[in-house]
Amino acid sequence: QHDERIPPETELFIKEEDPETSLYISTRLHREKQGFNQENIYFDTSPQAVRLYLLYNHWLSKVLLYFFILLDLSLAIFEEPAVFSLPIWATMLVELLCLLAFTIRLVHYAKVIPRDKFWKDPKNICIILTLVDMIIYGALKATNCYGVRWSRVLRPLLLINVTEGRQLRRAFRSIRNALPQIFYVFLLFMFSVLIFSLMALKLLGKRGLKTIDGAPYFTNYLEIVFDLYVLVTTANSPDVMMPAYNASFVFAIFFIVYILINTYIFMSVFLAVVYNNYKKYLKEEVRQLVRAKRHKMARAFAVLQEQREEGGELVVTQANWNQVVRLVRPDISNAHRELLWSVSDDKNQGSIGKVAFVQLADLLNIEVITLKSRPHPLHSLCPAFYLSAPSRLLCRIVQHRAFVIVYDLIILVNAVFIGLDEENPMIANSEWVFLALYLLEILLKLYVFEPRAFFSRHSFWNWFDTIIVISALIATIVNSAMKSSGGYTSRQILDIVFILRVLRLIRVVDSIQRFRAIINTLIRIGPMILTFGQLIIVVYYVFAMLGMELFKGKVKFFEDPNDPAKAYCGNPLLKDTAFAQLNYCKNNFNNVVSSFILLLELTVVNQCSGFATVTHISARIFFVLFHILVVIVIINIFVAFVLEAFFVEYSVDKSDLQTSLERKIEELELAVEQEKMEDNLVNAMETIDNDLGTGQSPTANKPSLMFKIASKRYRTVDALLQRMFEADLDPEDFAENDDQNGNFANPTFSSV
Amino acid sequence: QHDERIPPETELFIKEEDPETSLYISTRLHREKQGFNQENIYFDTSPQAVRLYLLYNHWLSKVLLYFFILLDLSLAIFEEPAVFSLPIWATMLVELLCLLAFTIRLVHYAKVIPRDKFWKDPKNICIILTLVDMIIYGALKATNCYGVRWSRVLRPLLLINVTEGRQLRRAFRSIRNALPQIFYVFLLFMFSVLIFSLMALKLLGKRGLKTIDGAPYFTNYLEIVFDLYVLVTTANSPDVMMPAYNASFVFAIFFIVYILINTYIFMSVFLAVVYNNYKKYLKEEVRQLVRAKRHKMARAFAVLQEQREEGGELVVTQANWNQVVRLVRPDISNAHRELLWSVSDDKNQGSIGKVAFVQLADLLNIEVITLKSRPHPLHSLCPAFYLSAPSRLLCRIVQHRAFVIVYDLIILVNAVFIGLDEENPMIANSEWVFLALYLLEILLKLYVFEPRAFFSRHSFWNWFDTIIVISALIATIVNSAMKSSGGYTSRQILDIVFILRVLRLIRVVDSIQRFRAIINTLIRIGPMILTFGQLIIVVYYVFAMLGMELFKGKVKFFEDPNDPAKAYCGNPLLKDTAFAQLNYCKNNFNNVVSSFILLLELTVVNQCSGFATVTHISARIFFVLFHILVVIVIINIFVAFVLEAFFVEYSVDKSDLQTSLERKIEELELAVEQEKMEDNLVNAMETIDNDLGTGQSPTANKPSLMFKIASKRYRTVDALLQRMFEADLDPEDFAENDDQNGNFANPTFSSV
């Protein structure tokens, strides 16, 4: 009853993130190599199918895909209204090329999934629509008619549909699922705004009040609704209230009640609803994802299982296990693999059962740092010198707490010097002193600590320091060389030097433990924030395309300060408006870069009076829609996400699985001392290396290889999500029922 | 080892909210009346002590206390700078009177709590400080010296210290507990602002850019820090960025990164930290509160307990239980009491054990609505008429769904008519038609439904409708009478008429179930929002007093539009500033009302440039402090609270205890049909009365008395809080250990 081809597309395209899919496929390959007969074949493992699969998931084809998506998106820079104008045929040609690339990718995709699923996919429609639009537009342009490239708004959808960005899809699904709930609250909110507007019209409309511009105040119902809506965004507070307040302070009560209800209470309710829905649906998705994972692992187990003795349990032998893990993760060391095996095979039986095997995917997701207790190179090269009394004293000084404090003080003094005027030659030369001091610090640390440990992958601050100091050194030297040779100072290089100098100061934060904890949490949720960044870019791109069609050229910015048109942004309609007076002319939709910056400003404060003036009052709909979508929905989901991530950090202990791995590490006496690990979670390496690298501490009786779990850092975003909702998952649920009824859907690929 | 007096003050002053304290005291009184010998007396139950206690908790003494607090606070209206000026001796006299009242209350308090606890109380110091300040100020004024009434900032603290506002104290404690965590995040946030400012100084300071006013742009470090801090509040976006953005769009990246990190990420982190701490400490407090409650109930049980047979369980008999409950809650009906007993005495043994007795306090907290199935008065008076065919038809029409829909449509048409110009005589007269229609609706409903059920305490919308319609009728009649008699229209009465008309439209919301659910949640969290209102008023009052000392008279508002000083708010320093141009002159600290309104504006958008201009640049500190305290701390706690309340609504089911009560009600066949209850939670009365009131439905075989639980509505805020954290509380924990070790502290009265 199963497909003969590699069946649910779900199992194919998530290799990058899922060790379990990879494990499943590798398991089958491994069995085939062993010459086993596949009794119940689930999918096609013919060389051709596997080659297709591997090619689809090859890093090069993914890089190419992302390149074409970026190319397609960046066409907006060259199309009218353009930053750098290119002829239409050139951009059209590039877009055709991109579409071709997407089509090839799609055909490739169609080869590996069932045909009926392929045709339901929305991305096919995107490509076809784009093609149709290009043909129409080309024809219109050829006949000199006015045409609109409306399919440009579809481009960012490719980012969601063509790529394997499961985080982005998930975020989109969360939003879609939360929409009905948000919609009801929004209706109630709008009802409240309408009622308040009606009250404002009745109370204030007949009093003959005037705004500062001398216009009648609160006489038009739709104007009032819009003004009060903008008041919710706090953009026009207190201006909108001043005429009424000047008439009588009693009217202030009206505005106070309005702000309390609509800005504070309703906006909190929006956050609550968005947060609640986000959590609910995410939980359901992660639950399904974990079920899918376990299901795949159970199937992999079914392929590898052996019966050691008659009537005994079905098990997987260590030899098979080893070969599979080596296939799946060729990057992990033998020692690490042995550690994983000893965790799985708790009772040292030489084989593991189903439950232990299913855990393997989770174990592979835990980031284990292998610490090699290497002696310092100098220690090996000339031990007499490196172990001499002055050298040992130096090591002790550098490792002392005071060394850190002294350098923190140097950084603070440096901050003061940066703040002072750099035209002063004394100050300018002091920069060399500071650079020398920082360089000395890095050299001293390299002398004391083992260099490979110092520059290990997780030593974020060491890398940060070194890169910043070296770059600053290079930039300063280049700058001085240019200055002394031609007397010419490059503004750009100076800017870079300044930025690097200031960035160096951030280092201070790392010395204070409380700060480090907060920053580590922020670094951990970084990847998730990037997902929201993509989401925002998708929405911004669509609105930028729309905005450019609607408002391009309406507001112009003049570089020349003497141009008389500058005072009214090149549009007579803007004469004497606040928009022109505040010099907002550069906030326009004249090209894609300006549009993005303007949309960001609108996210912060929704001010759009200028654009309604230059076009039509209905242009406000564009801005209100943008506000609803970005501020009420997306920003709230972002805040909800940050909240959730911080709660997880505050409340959830390490997961059980991780603890079992840690227990095993400790049991085998391979653990780095706990107290040293706790004070610095992500980047404890530096501290730990104190002991491991110097070669002076009594590590002689310790094993030369040690493990450490990057305890709060997960290899994948899914693992973090799984951890968030772990409490609700049953560890014994293998999702085996789903195997039979066939409607086993991995949420990753359900349509967006 | 126990005090002989009524000991921990905690047990004394919470009667209003806690049935358990009341129960405990009543239990002892009841036993004394029965002539029982109190074997182990915990506190003084002599007639004198009880009289003192009852007097202290008498509603009149509480009302008097609140009256004096209000009087004391409202003195700010009459003191310089005053709204209505009174001579100093008058305000001083009133303040002395208030202080006297507080002192009497304190002495009374001292009589009922142990002496050592009394002197540690901070409110004593407040009173003494106020007295000292009044003497100094009086002396200075008498000698015509300049004096500052600095003790005025202490006044709102009385609101926290003297009253029994446990919610307010709890909110303050939450804030105090969350402060260290917030402080560290705040330091990091300020560090980020300082680093960005330094970078801005280096990047933009030397480019010779100008602001719109022509001032140099970003050349002073402290100015930059302030500007960037204000940018976090979004008040000066995009103005602060425009000069740099106009120079090059690359600089926009700087501001984008700044806003992303400091406005979005850090503000979310603040919310997360505040929320997390708030939840953590609240949980701990509620846990202690529940323990205290159970402890008191266990002690009450110990007083009443009897051993029915040798070696049997200790129990409380129904007779004793009945008398105690009657003492504690004389307001509940016999039927309700019997219901509670039958819930407690589940097995009908005539006595209850400890666990069941301890639940009594929770049972009393569940609001049970007793529905009396009374026939309609007309049914009793002239049944022939009331049961005639046309009358029955009318009843059926009014109860039909279409009747509600028709009236919703009428309301919508009314909304359109309100929006139209009321000068039109047709429109003006239509108002009478609508009034008549609404009145007809109420009369019809009163004809169909039993009037006492229609106006029962929980029929929020019925009350709302009737009051609004009757008030509108009266106001409209008064208005017409004035108009036709003297041709004179009172603006105030017209305003009231307009407001009432618009408020009537809110009724529509109740017809849509989704909206009703949201609004019911909002109504339920209403009392908590009021607590935050008090908190805000305390902070506003302190800042208003400070602001009035610092800025009074600096900015003046002129009613006369022709006054030349109006253009610069009466202060030449403000000439040509944005503050004066935008006509913000009424935003001043010249009296307490203006100050409060201004502080509210500052909460929404922190704009203070005007006040720094008229005084000194350091005045900004006042505004930054206000922003930190109100927006970062209090508003975040408010948002956290709304979030939590909504999550409770979404996720928590009815508490177990409530369900047992409901089970019992259903078992006894006293329940109102479930399906009718579900569609309208708080105000289902109207629907239910359909059957109960008409007398036509076949209720003959039903009991004449029915119960209904106001399912999601709790009698006290504490019960709601307890429900929030119920999952973490052990129902069998009687806190009996605390009895021995003596450090049993009720959190309510730990110092603020």
PDB file of C-alpha atoms in Angstrom, chain A residues 372-536:
ATOM      1  CA  LYS A 372      41.347  18.249  23.369  1.00  0.00           C
ATOM      2  CA  SER A 373      43.626  18.859  26.302  1.00  0.00           C
ATOM      3  CA  ARG A 374      46.553  19.808  24.149  1.00  0.00           C
ATOM      4  CA  PRO A 375      49.667  21.348  25.663  1.00  0.00           C
ATOM      5  CA  HIS A 376      50.646  24.784  24.415  1.00  0.00           C
ATOM      6  CA  PRO A 377      52.835  24.633  21.255  1.00  0.00           C
ATOM      7  CA  LEU A 378      55.571  26.589  23.023  1.00  0.00           C
ATOM      8  CA  HIS A 379      55.449  24.061  25.811  1.00  0.00           C
ATOM      9  CA  SER A 380      56.281  21.353  23.323  1.00  0.00           C
ATOM     10  CA  LEU A 381      58.836  23.415  21.392  1.00  0.00           C
ATOM     11  CA  CYS A 382      60.964  24.801  24.226  1.00  0.00           C
ATOM     12  CA  PRO A 383      59.668  23.573  27.569  1.00  0.00           C
ATOM     13  CA  ALA A 384      62.659  24.985  29.398  1.00  0.00           C
ATOM     14  CA  PHE A 385      61.698  28.521  28.457  1.00  0.00           C
ATOM     15  CA  TYR A 386      57.932  28.112  28.679  1.00  0.00           C
ATOM     16  CA  LEU A 387      58.101  26.526  32.122  1.00  0.00           C
ATOM     17  CA  SER A 388      60.671  29.007  33.480  1.00  0.00           C
ATOM     18  CA  ALA A 389      59.743  31.147  36.474  1.00  0.00           C
ATOM     19  CA  PRO A 390      59.124  34.472  34.596  1.00  0.00           C
ATOM     20  CA  SER A 391      57.030  32.700  31.981  1.00  0.00           C
ATOM     21  CA  ARG A 392      54.933  31.004  34.669  1.00  0.00           C
ATOM     22  CA  LEU A 393      54.504  34.327  36.465  1.00  0.00           C
ATOM     23  CA  LEU A 394      53.302  35.903  33.230  1.00  0.00           C
ATOM     24  CA  CYS A 395      50.818  33.109  32.756  1.00  0.00           C
ATOM     25  CA  ARG A 396      49.545  33.573  36.280  1.00  0.00           C
ATOM     26  CA  ILE A 397      49.185  37.339  35.755  1.00  0.00           C
ATOM     27  CA  VAL A 398      47.251  36.956  32.511  1.00  0.00           C
ATOM     28  CA  GLN A 399      44.935  34.407  34.089  1.00  0.00           C
ATOM     29  CA  HIS A 400      44.328  36.616  37.109  1.00  0.00           C
ATOM     30  CA  ARG A 401      41.022  38.407  37.564  1.00  0.00           C
ATOM     31  CA  ALA A 402      42.914  41.722  37.836  1.00  0.00           C
ATOM     32  CA  PHE A 403      44.124  41.364  34.256  1.00  0.00           C
ATOM     33  CA  VAL A 404      40.523  41.460  33.036  1.00  0.00           C
ATOM     34  CA  ILE A 405      39.736  44.435  35.297  1.00  0.00           C
ATOM     35  CA  VAL A 406      42.794  46.363  34.075  1.00  0.00           C
ATOM     36  CA  TYR A 407      41.757  45.850  30.481  1.00  0.00           C
ATOM     37  CA  ASP A 408      38.175  46.856  31.281  1.00  0.00           C
ATOM     38  CA  LEU A 409      39.564  50.087  32.738  1.00  0.00           C
ATOM     39  CA  ILE A 410      41.717  50.611  29.636  1.00  0.00           C
ATOM     40  CA  ILE A 411      38.575  50.216  27.515  1.00  0.00           C
ATOM     41  CA  LEU A 412      36.762  52.819  29.627  1.00  0.00           C
ATOM     42  CA  VAL A 413      39.659  55.273  29.319  1.00  0.00           C
ATOM     43  CA  ASN A 414      39.645  54.545  25.598  1.00  0.00           C
ATOM     44  CA  ALA A 415      35.940  55.394  25.489  1.00  0.00           C
ATOM     45  CA  VAL A 416      36.676  58.810  26.986  1.00  0.00           C
ATOM     46  CA  PHE A 417      39.468  59.381  24.470  1.00  0.00           C
ATOM     47  CA  ILE A 418      37.180  58.418  21.606  1.00  0.00           C
ATOM     48  CA  GLY A 419      34.639  60.913  22.859  1.00  0.00           C
ATOM     49  CA  LEU A 420      37.235  63.709  22.834  1.00  0.00           C
ATOM     50  CA  ASP A 421      38.146  65.623  19.738  1.00  0.00           C
ATOM     51  CA  GLU A 422      40.367  63.522  17.505  1.00  0.00           C
ATOM     52  CA  GLU A 423      41.767  66.629  15.767  1.00  0.00           C
ATOM     53  CA  ASN A 424      43.961  67.103  18.815  1.00  0.00           C
ATOM     54  CA  PRO A 425      47.316  65.411  17.926  1.00  0.00           C
ATOM     55  CA  MET A 426      47.723  64.033  21.458  1.00  0.00           C
ATOM     56  CA  ILE A 427      44.381  62.262  21.216  1.00  0.00           C
ATOM     57  CA  ALA A 428      45.087  61.078  17.673  1.00  0.00           C
ATOM     58  CA  ASN A 429      48.378  59.528  18.750  1.00  0.00           C
ATOM     59  CA  SER A 430      46.845  57.945  21.827  1.00  0.00           C
ATOM     60  CA  GLU A 431      44.920  55.726  19.430  1.00  0.00           C
ATOM     61  CA  TRP A 432      48.196  53.977  18.587  1.00  0.00           C
ATOM     62  CA  VAL A 433      48.793  53.331  22.287  1.00  0.00           C
ATOM     63  CA  PHE A 434      45.371  51.763  22.697  1.00  0.00           C
ATOM     64  CA  LEU A 435      45.796  49.661  19.587  1.00  0.00           C
ATOM     65  CA  ALA A 436      49.148  48.451  20.892  1.00  0.00           C
ATOM     66  CA  LEU A 437      47.569  47.611  24.265  1.00  0.00           C
ATOM     67  CA  TYR A 438      44.784  45.599  22.675  1.00  0.00           C
ATOM     68  CA  LEU A 439      47.215  43.798  20.431  1.00  0.00           C
ATOM     69  CA  LEU A 440      49.379  43.031  23.451  1.00  0.00           C
ATOM     70  CA  GLU A 441      46.347  41.552  25.205  1.00  0.00           C
ATOM     71  CA  ILE A 442      45.646  39.184  22.331  1.00  0.00           C
ATOM     72  CA  LEU A 443      49.297  38.175  22.076  1.00  0.00           C
ATOM     73  CA  LEU A 444      49.530  37.565  25.819  1.00  0.00           C
ATOM     74  CA  LYS A 445      46.436  35.423  25.743  1.00  0.00           C
ATOM     75  CA  LEU A 446      47.800  33.475  22.804  1.00  0.00           C
ATOM     76  CA  TYR A 447      50.996  32.967  24.772  1.00  0.00           C
ATOM     77  CA  VAL A 448      49.112  31.646  27.763  1.00  0.00           C
ATOM     78  CA  PHE A 449      46.276  29.718  26.140  1.00  0.00           C
ATOM     79  CA  GLU A 450      46.481  27.031  23.507  1.00  0.00           C
ATOM     80  CA  PRO A 451      45.830  28.889  20.197  1.00  0.00           C
ATOM     81  CA  ARG A 452      43.429  26.328  18.732  1.00  0.00           C
ATOM     82  CA  ALA A 453      41.361  26.393  21.936  1.00  0.00           C
ATOM     83  CA  PHE A 454      41.524  30.185  21.975  1.00  0.00           C
ATOM     84  CA  PHE A 455      40.127  30.333  18.450  1.00  0.00           C
ATOM     85  CA  SER A 456      37.690  27.472  18.844  1.00  0.00           C
ATOM     86  CA  ARG A 457      34.325  27.776  17.167  1.00  0.00           C
ATOM     87  CA  HIS A 458      32.465  28.805  20.310  1.00  0.00           C
ATOM     88  CA  SER A 459      34.816  31.482  21.584  1.00  0.00           C
ATOM     89  CA  PHE A 460      32.652  34.262  20.288  1.00  0.00           C
ATOM     90  CA  TRP A 461      34.399  37.072  22.168  1.00  0.00           C
ATOM     91  CA  ASN A 462      37.912  35.938  21.273  1.00  0.00           C
ATOM     92  CA  TRP A 463      37.013  35.992  17.615  1.00  0.00           C
ATOM     93  CA  PHE A 464      35.204  39.272  18.023  1.00  0.00           C
ATOM     94  CA  ASP A 465      38.171  40.895  19.771  1.00  0.00           C
ATOM     95  CA  THR A 466      40.770  39.680  17.353  1.00  0.00           C
ATOM     96  CA  ILE A 467      38.853  40.608  14.232  1.00  0.00           C
ATOM     97  CA  ILE A 468      37.998  44.063  15.550  1.00  0.00           C
ATOM     98  CA  VAL A 469      41.552  44.829  16.705  1.00  0.00           C
ATOM     99  CA  ILE A 470      43.220  43.547  13.536  1.00  0.00           C
ATOM    100  CA  SER A 471      40.728  45.393  11.298  1.00  0.00           C
ATOM    101  CA  ALA A 472      41.196  48.577  13.310  1.00  0.00           C
ATOM    102  CA  LEU A 473      44.946  48.211  13.028  1.00  0.00           C
ATOM    103  CA  ILE A 474      44.793  47.776   9.265  1.00  0.00           C
ATOM    104  CA  ALA A 475      42.328  50.620   8.787  1.00  0.00           C
ATOM    105  CA  THR A 476      44.341  52.969  10.999  1.00  0.00           C
ATOM    106  CA  ILE A 477      47.557  52.174   9.167  1.00  0.00           C
ATOM    107  CA  VAL A 478      45.911  52.694   5.770  1.00  0.00           C
ATOM    108  CA  ASN A 479      44.428  55.951   6.976  1.00  0.00           C
ATOM    109  CA  SER A 480      47.753  57.234   8.330  1.00  0.00           C
ATOM    110  CA  ALA A 481      49.571  56.163   5.207  1.00  0.00           C
ATOM    111  CA  MET A 482      47.115  58.054   3.014  1.00  0.00           C
ATOM    112  CA  LYS A 483      47.281  61.073   5.277  1.00  0.00           C
ATOM    113  CA  SER A 484      51.082  61.239   5.411  1.00  0.00           C
ATOM    114  CA  SER A 485      51.564  60.488   1.734  1.00  0.00           C
ATOM    115  CA  GLY A 486      49.033  62.780   0.066  1.00  0.00           C
ATOM    116  CA  GLY A 487      47.554  64.623   3.007  1.00  0.00           C
ATOM    117  CA  TYR A 488      44.287  63.179   1.868  1.00  0.00           C
ATOM    118  CA  THR A 489      41.911  61.564   4.334  1.00  0.00           C
ATOM    119  CA  SER A 490      39.320  59.154   3.037  1.00  0.00           C
ATOM    120  CA  ARG A 491      36.046  59.753   4.771  1.00  0.00           C
ATOM    121  CA  GLN A 492      34.978  56.131   4.289  1.00  0.00           C
ATOM    122  CA  ILE A 493      38.106  54.696   5.884  1.00  0.00           C
ATOM    123  CA  LEU A 494      37.852  57.145   8.757  1.00  0.00           C
ATOM    124  CA  ASP A 495      34.244  56.078   9.289  1.00  0.00           C
ATOM    125  CA  ILE A 496      35.288  52.454   9.404  1.00  0.00           C
ATOM    126  CA  VAL A 497      38.066  53.286  11.875  1.00  0.00           C
ATOM    127  CA  PHE A 498      35.571  55.101  14.112  1.00  0.00           C
ATOM    128  CA  ILE A 499      33.056  52.294  14.008  1.00  0.00           C
ATOM    129  CA  LEU A 500      35.694  49.707  14.831  1.00  0.00           C
ATOM    130  CA  ARG A 501      36.983  51.791  17.722  1.00  0.00           C
ATOM    131  CA  VAL A 502      33.516  52.082  19.216  1.00  0.00           C
ATOM    132  CA  LEU A 503      32.689  48.416  18.653  1.00  0.00           C
ATOM    133  CA  ARG A 504      35.752  47.501  20.672  1.00  0.00           C
ATOM    134  CA  LEU A 505      34.060  49.001  23.720  1.00  0.00           C
ATOM    135  CA  ILE A 506      31.307  46.393  23.613  1.00  0.00           C
ATOM    136  CA  ARG A 507      33.870  43.991  25.010  1.00  0.00           C
ATOM    137  CA  VAL A 508      33.301  45.481  28.482  1.00  0.00           C
ATOM    138  CA  VAL A 509      29.885  43.854  28.643  1.00  0.00           C
ATOM    139  CA  ASP A 510      31.377  40.398  28.659  1.00  0.00           C
ATOM    140  CA  SER A 511      33.103  41.018  31.997  1.00  0.00           C
ATOM    141  CA  ILE A 512      29.847  41.442  33.899  1.00  0.00           C
ATOM    142  CA  GLN A 513      28.091  38.172  34.433  1.00  0.00           C
ATOM    143  CA  ARG A 514      24.556  39.545  34.545  1.00  0.00           C
ATOM    144  CA  PHE A 515      25.002  41.265  31.227  1.00  0.00           C
ATOM    145  CA  ARG A 516      26.544  38.197  29.701  1.00  0.00           C
ATOM    146  CA  ALA A 517      23.481  36.138  30.603  1.00  0.00           C
ATOM    147  CA  ILE A 518      21.135  38.590  28.893  1.00  0.00           C
ATOM    148  CA  ILE A 519      23.353  38.885  25.837  1.00  0.00           C
ATOM    149  CA  ASN A 520      23.703  35.134  25.531  1.00  0.00           C
ATOM    150  CA  THR A 521      19.946  34.792  25.492  1.00  0.00           C
ATOM    151  CA  LEU A 522      19.791  37.433  22.779  1.00  0.00           C
ATOM    152  CA  ILE A 523      22.471  35.649  20.764  1.00  0.00           C
ATOM    153  CA  ARG A 524      20.591  32.377  21.124  1.00  0.00           C
ATOM    154  CA  ILE A 525      17.353  33.807  19.794  1.00  0.00           C
ATOM    155  CA  GLY A 526      19.275  35.517  16.989  1.00  0.00           C
ATOM    156  CA  PRO A 527      18.434  32.936  14.299  1.00  0.00           C
ATOM    157  CA  MET A 528      14.744  33.254  15.107  1.00  0.00           C
ATOM    158  CA  ILE A 529      14.966  37.010  14.846  1.00  0.00           C
ATOM    159  CA  LEU A 530      16.442  36.503  11.384  1.00  0.00           C
ATOM    160  CA  THR A 531      13.341  34.523  10.446  1.00  0.00           C
ATOM    161  CA  PHE A 532      11.223  37.475  11.424  1.00  0.00           C
ATOM    162  CA  GLY A 533      13.592  39.633   9.414  1.00  0.00           C
ATOM    163  CA  GLN A 534      12.760  37.547   6.325  1.00  0.00           C
ATOM    164  CA  LEU A 535       9.078  37.830   7.128  1.00  0.00           C
ATOM    165  CA  ILE A 536       9.354  41.588   7.420  1.00  0.00           C
TER     166      ILE A 536
END
